[in-house]
Amino acid sequence: MKTRTRFAPSPTGFMHIGNLRTAIFEYLVAKHDNGDFLLRIEDTDQTRKVDGAIDFIYDTLKLCNIEIDEGPNNEGEYGPYVQSERLDIYKKYALELVEKGHAYYCFCTENELEEMREKANLRHKPFLYDGRCSKLSKEKIEENLKNGVPYVIRQKMPKVGETIVEDVIYGKIKIDNSILDDQILLKSDGFPTYNFANVIDDHLMAITHVIRGKEYLDQSAKYNLLYEAFGWEKPTYIHVPMVLGSDGNKLSKRNGDASFMDLYNEGFLPKAIVNYLVLLGWSPEENKEVFTMDELIKAFNPKRIGKSSSTYDIKKLEWFNQKYIKELNDEEYLAFIKPYLTYDISGKSNEWVDKLLLIYKDHLSYGKQIDEMVKIFFEDSISISKENEEFLKSDENIPIVIKTYHDELEKLNNWDVDAIAEVINIVKEKTGVKGKLLYMPIRIKISGVEHGPELPDEIYLIGREKVLDRLK
Ligand code: GLU
């Protein structure tokens, strides 16, 4: 049987990195076996739906180099791939279950349900539907249907025994049937619940491996009972532990937690994000951290996903991103970084801009940092800290060094890096000063700060006029 996995997000127009990690795992499981990776849109909760959300998911996955073999925008043989377009399918299968005695119509009103909830509350018990509608006579049911009484369809759970869920990561889980609620499969508005739709769709779409959040692990007992009721083969379950925010809470849109698009817009490379996310909870057999997608496809074994939740660590992601930025060739790097530079470069030559940006290639953790790093090359005035002012007064040679730099640089005909490097040597010879006292005073005078790129580069980029002015 061909391996087929599916990514099944709700169309909320947002993807936090925990969702994206699930998608990557699903993609890797499929591609490791040369299988298919599907996108299914789970929009049974219509209130959460956002326009353009499907394209947003396609764009996100495309940026991550994850190709969707079948989905709403590239249908295969198993469509439709959007749940709200499959309502007649769910209804047909819900009625089949009623027919087989594994489900029943429930006509209870909101008031009746509220009463049951209150009773359960008083006894400090979780609410379980008491099954009263499963006992209605055939005649009563027909009468109600004829009169258009609103109904839902509920799954009829066994009351004794246990149901087993087998999971690749968590092993064999036993769930006591007595705690299973006669859950709703079809709502009164004709929409299925997630609990029903996921089983129908996974079966009809020939999904072999279901990879999803661990919060669905216990629920899978109910899904297994549905598979059994239909006489269908169950998929392989791979429930993955959660990704927590640095505050120890579940990631969520509401908490403004790491969204893939936010990271992308800040200047994190999708390849770095993918690499980081895969290792968040999964460990490869070989001792290695940096992987291309092809290497991941080859190496990925879901059995090596850990059982405990992982914490999203932006510092580690920055580490990966820095590595990936360094690996870009100059052309790729310049194309990547230029959009993040917001200073006005209209009066500068391309060569000047490229040289400036290239200097910081090995120092950036993400794109948006570039403005702060190159600030000294754009701002008109510089400020020198008290400490640095003190340093400038700390040695009698310093004024001489500064004056010599000024005069020698003023004499230069060619304002280029080699000529400037030569000037530094001349100042060294003329003044007999070397080391920190040779480099620091000029750095501080021209930029205000003691750190920066190689001194000749720094002098060159700040430019003749400004350098001479500041050395005066
Ligand atoms: N729509 C579900 C979610 O976003 C999908 C769970 C699943 O993969 O079955 O959590």
XYZ file of C-alpha atoms and ligand atoms in Angstrom:
482
model
C 0.000 0.000 0.000
C 1.300 3.437 -0.903
C 2.130 5.574 2.125
C -0.170 8.578 2.304
C -0.190 11.266 4.970
C -2.212 14.407 5.334
C -1.843 17.797 6.901
C -5.249 18.857 8.177
C -5.232 22.418 9.453
C -8.163 24.685 10.116
C -8.178 27.636 7.720
C -7.352 30.340 10.244
C -4.812 32.227 8.113
C -2.101 31.628 10.678
C 0.421 28.892 11.184
C 2.379 28.662 14.368
C 5.534 26.673 14.323
C 3.953 23.725 16.172
C 1.503 23.239 13.290
C 4.273 23.617 10.792
C 6.345 21.003 12.595
C 3.446 18.551 12.290
C 3.229 19.284 8.570
C 6.951 18.656 8.172
C 6.758 15.351 10.044
C 3.852 14.297 7.842
C 5.706 15.264 4.713
C 8.832 13.396 5.791
C 6.948 10.216 6.670
C 5.304 10.254 3.233
C 8.416 11.084 1.242
C 10.639 8.661 3.144
C 8.459 5.949 1.589
C 8.013 7.704 -1.756
C 4.421 8.326 -0.786
C 1.898 11.146 -1.094
C 1.425 14.177 1.107
C -2.075 15.683 1.125
C -3.578 18.893 2.354
C -7.062 18.700 3.798
C -8.843 21.772 5.076
C -10.783 21.176 8.255
C -13.325 23.966 8.253
C -16.155 22.359 10.185
C -15.933 25.220 12.635
C -17.004 27.914 10.216
C -16.538 30.693 12.754
C -12.738 30.341 12.591
C -12.534 30.548 8.837
C -10.505 33.332 7.226
C -10.537 34.368 3.566
C -7.418 33.428 1.654
C -6.372 30.910 4.272
C -5.930 28.063 1.795
C -3.552 30.064 -0.381
C -1.737 31.103 2.769
C -1.122 27.436 3.638
C 0.067 26.682 0.105
C 2.429 29.672 0.248
C 3.806 28.681 3.629
C 4.494 25.094 2.637
C 5.971 26.165 -0.674
C 8.416 28.478 1.081
C 9.428 25.490 3.199
C 10.006 23.403 0.098
C 7.150 21.074 1.008
C 5.208 20.024 -2.022
C 1.535 19.161 -1.700
C 0.662 16.178 -3.880
C -3.095 16.596 -3.499
C -5.165 19.335 -1.970
C -7.879 21.903 -2.638
C -5.769 23.795 -5.208
C -4.483 20.658 -6.929
C -7.151 18.038 -6.571
C -6.381 14.348 -6.955
C -8.810 11.450 -7.064
C -9.911 11.760 -3.468
C -11.591 15.174 -3.350
C -13.106 17.404 -2.355
C -10.287 18.296 0.027
C -12.260 20.854 2.019
C -14.536 19.404 4.675
C -17.389 21.876 4.195
C -17.686 20.553 0.625
C -18.127 16.984 1.849
C -21.270 17.330 3.960
C -23.314 14.820 1.977
C -20.529 12.265 2.405
C -20.562 12.586 6.196
C -24.326 12.364 6.283
C -24.330 9.199 4.224
C -21.841 7.514 6.545
C -23.559 8.750 9.706
C -26.813 7.221 8.479
C -25.007 4.003 7.682
C -23.883 3.839 11.306
C -27.440 4.473 12.518
C -28.575 1.659 10.282
C -25.919 -0.655 11.741
C -26.842 0.265 15.325
C -23.562 2.074 16.125
C -25.141 5.522 16.182
C -28.516 7.063 16.904
C -30.593 10.181 16.440
C -30.680 12.463 19.443
C -33.442 15.055 19.736
C -32.495 16.419 23.151
C -32.950 20.142 23.548
C -30.319 22.512 24.889
C -32.320 22.661 28.160
C -32.253 18.913 28.617
C -28.530 18.822 27.985
C -27.971 21.664 30.415
C -29.822 19.695 33.094
C -27.585 16.687 32.480
C -24.509 18.901 32.708
C -25.669 20.363 35.996
C -26.313 16.926 37.428
C -22.832 15.827 36.440
C -21.403 18.987 37.989
C -23.148 18.344 41.293
C -21.628 14.892 41.417
C -18.247 16.267 40.349
C -18.267 13.979 37.355
C -17.397 14.798 33.759
C -20.470 15.222 31.629
C -21.455 12.144 29.665
C -24.612 12.122 27.611
C -26.959 9.712 29.368
C -28.028 7.887 26.214
C -31.750 8.518 26.617
C -32.364 9.002 22.898
C -30.771 5.666 22.091
C -33.869 4.126 23.649
C -36.440 5.945 21.499
C -38.827 3.731 19.567
C -38.651 3.557 15.791
C -42.077 5.202 15.599
C -41.031 8.123 17.808
C -37.908 8.704 15.738
C -39.886 8.676 12.506
C -42.449 11.041 13.927
C -39.790 13.485 15.077
C -38.041 13.397 11.735
C -41.327 13.919 9.936
C -42.085 16.926 12.135
C -38.692 18.420 11.478
C -37.509 18.251 15.101
C -33.843 19.247 15.099
C -31.471 16.385 15.773
C -27.865 15.383 16.042
C -26.431 11.930 15.444
C -24.467 10.395 18.282
C -22.019 7.523 18.359
C -23.166 4.635 20.545
C -20.289 3.700 22.817
C -19.843 0.330 24.491
C -20.363 0.741 28.232
C -18.040 -2.005 29.433
C -14.591 -3.300 28.498
C -11.771 -1.264 27.065
C -10.541 -0.008 23.751
C -6.921 -0.124 22.711
C -5.058 2.539 20.787
C -1.703 1.659 19.310
C 0.646 4.506 18.675
C 4.130 4.534 17.194
C 5.440 6.866 19.880
C 3.319 6.124 22.943
C 2.855 2.393 22.438
C -0.315 0.626 23.510
C -2.862 2.742 25.389
C -5.932 1.226 27.024
C -9.030 3.353 27.437
C -11.876 2.290 29.678
C -15.050 2.280 27.602
C -17.113 3.504 30.543
C -15.564 6.962 30.245
C -16.395 7.349 26.564
C -19.118 9.835 25.769
C -21.749 9.089 23.145
C -20.154 11.857 21.163
C -21.884 13.844 18.474
C -20.942 12.809 14.947
C -23.246 15.037 12.974
C -24.430 18.390 14.288
C -27.933 19.789 13.836
C -26.702 22.140 11.098
C -25.550 19.146 9.051
C -21.847 19.704 9.740
C -19.821 16.806 11.102
C -17.693 17.140 14.204
C -13.936 16.830 13.843
C -14.262 13.542 15.717
C -16.331 12.058 12.921
C -14.957 13.812 9.862
C -11.345 12.883 10.534
C -12.163 9.174 10.451
C -14.331 9.333 7.340
C -11.804 11.446 5.473
C -8.729 9.525 6.510
C -10.373 6.333 5.341
C -11.784 7.684 2.072
C -8.545 9.497 1.258
C -6.582 6.270 1.809
C -4.439 7.816 4.529
C -2.018 5.260 5.943
C -0.302 7.327 8.667
C -2.052 9.849 10.869
C 0.357 12.302 12.469
C -1.150 14.849 14.811
C -0.911 16.432 18.240
C -0.849 14.272 21.331
C -4.082 15.872 22.516
C -5.812 13.477 20.107
C -4.227 10.315 21.493
C -6.922 9.341 24.019
C -9.624 10.489 21.629
C -8.389 7.921 19.172
C -10.194 5.209 21.161
C -13.452 6.682 19.879
C -12.039 6.856 16.364
C -10.995 3.229 16.565
C -14.526 2.247 17.512
C -15.721 4.072 14.403
C -13.227 2.254 12.184
C -14.387 -1.011 13.706
C -18.062 -0.145 13.290
C -17.469 0.430 9.575
C -15.181 -2.569 9.279
C -12.324 -0.340 8.030
C -8.627 -0.754 8.556
C -7.138 1.730 11.048
C -4.257 3.972 10.050
C -0.932 3.949 11.835
C -1.072 6.590 14.555
C 1.831 8.867 15.305
C 0.812 11.309 18.014
C 3.436 13.937 18.611
C 4.097 15.765 21.863
C 3.443 19.451 22.057
C 5.723 22.368 21.379
C 5.530 24.758 24.325
C 6.318 28.433 24.393
C 9.213 29.667 26.506
C 6.647 30.408 29.241
C 5.802 26.692 29.388
C 2.370 27.197 27.844
C 0.940 25.687 24.729
C 1.721 27.772 21.642
C -1.260 29.654 20.374
C -2.214 32.451 18.061
C -3.851 34.210 20.970
C -0.559 34.456 22.859
C 1.049 35.905 19.749
C 3.306 32.869 19.595
C 5.852 32.229 16.920
C 4.065 32.272 13.641
C 5.995 31.022 10.643
C 5.184 34.132 8.607
C 6.334 36.463 11.378
C 9.652 34.646 11.534
C 9.951 34.685 7.759
C 9.268 38.411 7.672
C 11.889 39.019 10.355
C 14.462 37.378 8.120
C 14.596 33.759 9.164
C 15.306 31.467 6.237
C 12.667 28.772 5.726
C 15.396 26.128 5.445
C 16.711 27.080 8.859
C 13.220 27.058 10.347
C 12.522 23.603 8.915
C 15.841 22.251 10.151
C 15.268 23.686 13.608
C 11.703 22.414 13.837
C 12.506 18.859 12.801
C 15.011 18.583 15.609
C 12.465 19.939 18.062
C 11.343 16.588 19.386
C 12.988 14.281 16.840
C 16.528 13.003 17.018
C 18.436 11.525 14.116
C 20.422 8.326 14.413
C 23.681 9.958 13.445
C 25.112 12.757 15.505
C 24.382 15.609 13.145
C 22.391 18.824 13.287
C 22.325 20.444 9.903
C 20.208 18.670 7.298
C 18.976 19.417 3.824
C 15.419 18.377 3.012
C 16.698 15.389 1.015
C 18.821 14.274 3.928
C 15.846 14.599 6.248
C 13.665 12.540 3.941
C 16.278 9.825 3.966
C 16.985 9.904 7.688
C 13.507 10.431 9.065
C 12.208 7.683 11.290
C 9.159 8.660 13.360
C 10.078 6.110 16.019
C 12.767 8.541 17.087
C 10.302 11.258 18.039
C 10.461 11.688 21.809
C 7.537 11.373 24.202
C 7.917 14.611 26.107
C 7.042 18.081 24.957
C 9.703 20.442 23.632
C 10.197 24.104 24.260
C 10.486 26.593 21.476
C 13.858 28.277 21.845
C 14.401 31.329 19.667
C 18.135 31.399 20.478
C 18.609 27.954 19.015
C 16.609 28.952 15.954
C 18.857 32.003 15.576
C 21.872 29.716 15.738
C 20.521 27.633 12.860
C 19.576 30.712 10.908
C 23.047 32.187 11.256
C 24.505 28.950 9.944
C 22.203 29.003 6.937
C 22.849 32.677 6.210
C 26.593 31.999 6.219
C 26.094 29.226 3.699
C 24.372 31.469 1.167
C 26.614 32.520 -1.697
C 27.157 36.273 -2.018
C 24.516 36.734 -4.664
C 21.887 34.807 -2.698
C 22.834 36.639 0.450
C 22.523 40.091 -1.119
C 19.134 39.228 -2.597
C 18.021 38.025 0.829
C 19.328 40.891 2.915
C 18.657 43.956 0.728
C 14.935 44.161 1.473
C 15.724 44.458 5.189
C 17.905 47.517 4.737
C 15.622 50.491 5.252
C 18.151 53.339 5.083
C 18.100 55.575 2.065
C 20.742 54.283 -0.326
C 19.878 56.461 -3.283
C 23.153 58.399 -3.120
C 25.330 55.297 -2.694
C 26.925 53.128 -5.328
C 25.882 49.484 -5.676
C 29.439 48.501 -4.947
C 29.362 50.437 -1.659
C 26.049 48.910 -0.596
C 27.123 45.359 -1.477
C 30.416 45.716 0.334
C 28.675 47.013 3.428
C 26.104 44.225 3.483
C 28.645 41.503 2.809
C 30.706 42.546 5.814
C 27.845 41.545 8.087
C 27.016 38.260 6.420
C 28.709 36.151 9.061
C 27.321 38.148 11.952
C 23.599 38.184 11.345
C 21.197 35.960 13.218
C 18.269 37.175 11.142
C 17.613 39.707 8.414
C 16.007 42.500 10.375
C 19.166 42.951 12.427
C 20.952 44.546 9.504
C 19.673 48.091 10.074
C 20.983 48.231 13.623
C 24.337 46.816 12.531
C 24.941 49.301 9.752
C 23.543 52.292 11.577
C 26.926 53.997 11.969
C 27.322 54.161 8.205
C 24.119 56.129 7.710
C 23.532 58.359 10.657
C 24.885 61.876 10.437
C 25.917 62.366 14.009
C 27.595 59.887 16.277
C 27.603 59.805 20.017
C 30.619 58.813 22.045
C 30.027 57.291 25.445
C 31.596 58.726 28.596
C 33.864 55.723 28.901
C 35.126 56.135 25.364
C 35.659 59.860 25.895
C 37.782 58.973 28.913
C 39.707 56.484 26.861
C 40.485 59.153 24.270
C 42.037 61.234 27.051
C 43.890 58.341 28.635
C 47.152 58.564 26.707
C 49.179 61.481 25.418
C 49.839 59.700 22.119
C 46.188 59.537 21.196
C 45.796 63.121 19.877
C 48.943 62.639 17.825
C 47.661 59.368 16.367
C 44.362 60.980 15.458
C 45.999 63.990 13.848
C 48.341 61.771 11.838
C 45.415 59.701 10.562
C 43.648 62.874 9.544
C 46.561 64.298 7.642
C 47.524 61.063 5.934
C 43.966 60.266 4.910
C 43.511 63.766 3.594
C 46.470 63.231 1.286
C 44.970 60.078 -0.250
C 44.080 60.250 -3.908
C 42.363 56.893 -4.092
C 39.701 56.249 -1.514
C 39.941 52.473 -1.529
C 40.433 49.799 1.072
C 44.022 48.937 0.094
C 45.160 52.537 0.162
C 43.474 53.040 3.522
C 45.169 49.928 4.934
C 48.470 51.395 3.808
C 47.659 54.635 5.663
C 47.237 52.666 8.871
C 50.770 51.319 8.390
C 52.104 54.784 7.760
C 50.484 56.089 10.951
C 51.993 53.178 12.825
C 55.486 53.973 11.532
C 55.217 57.713 11.963
C 53.905 57.613 15.510
C 55.543 54.431 16.747
C 52.178 53.455 18.286
C 50.672 50.008 17.752
C 47.905 47.689 18.934
C 44.897 49.058 20.736
C 46.211 52.619 20.804
C 46.573 52.582 17.047
C 43.116 51.205 16.225
C 40.769 52.284 18.982
C 41.081 56.063 18.846
C 40.173 56.248 15.182
C 37.371 53.721 15.518
C 35.825 55.683 18.348
C 36.281 59.055 16.660
C 34.686 58.010 13.385
C 31.924 55.681 14.606
C 31.426 56.415 18.288
C 31.811 52.754 19.208
C 34.734 50.450 19.818
C 33.503 47.550 17.684
C 32.990 47.341 13.971
C 34.194 45.611 10.853
C 37.888 45.515 9.867
C 39.261 49.019 10.299
C 40.157 49.741 6.636
C 36.640 48.592 5.627
C 35.086 50.745 8.289
C 37.019 53.857 7.256
C 36.287 53.213 3.596
C 32.545 52.754 4.142
C 32.028 55.744 6.387
C 33.505 57.768 3.577
C 36.149 60.409 3.119
C 34.168 63.472 4.023
C 32.696 62.156 7.242
C 35.931 60.527 8.369
C 37.982 63.690 7.927
C 35.318 65.756 9.583
C 35.111 63.505 12.608
C 38.871 63.270 13.000
C 39.254 67.030 13.081
N -7.763 20.126 12.354
C -7.034 19.461 13.384
C -6.116 20.455 14.083
O -5.779 21.474 13.483
C -6.218 18.369 12.759
C -5.883 17.259 13.643
C -5.489 16.078 12.775
O -4.439 16.161 12.139
O -6.243 15.106 12.697
O -5.739 20.241 15.211
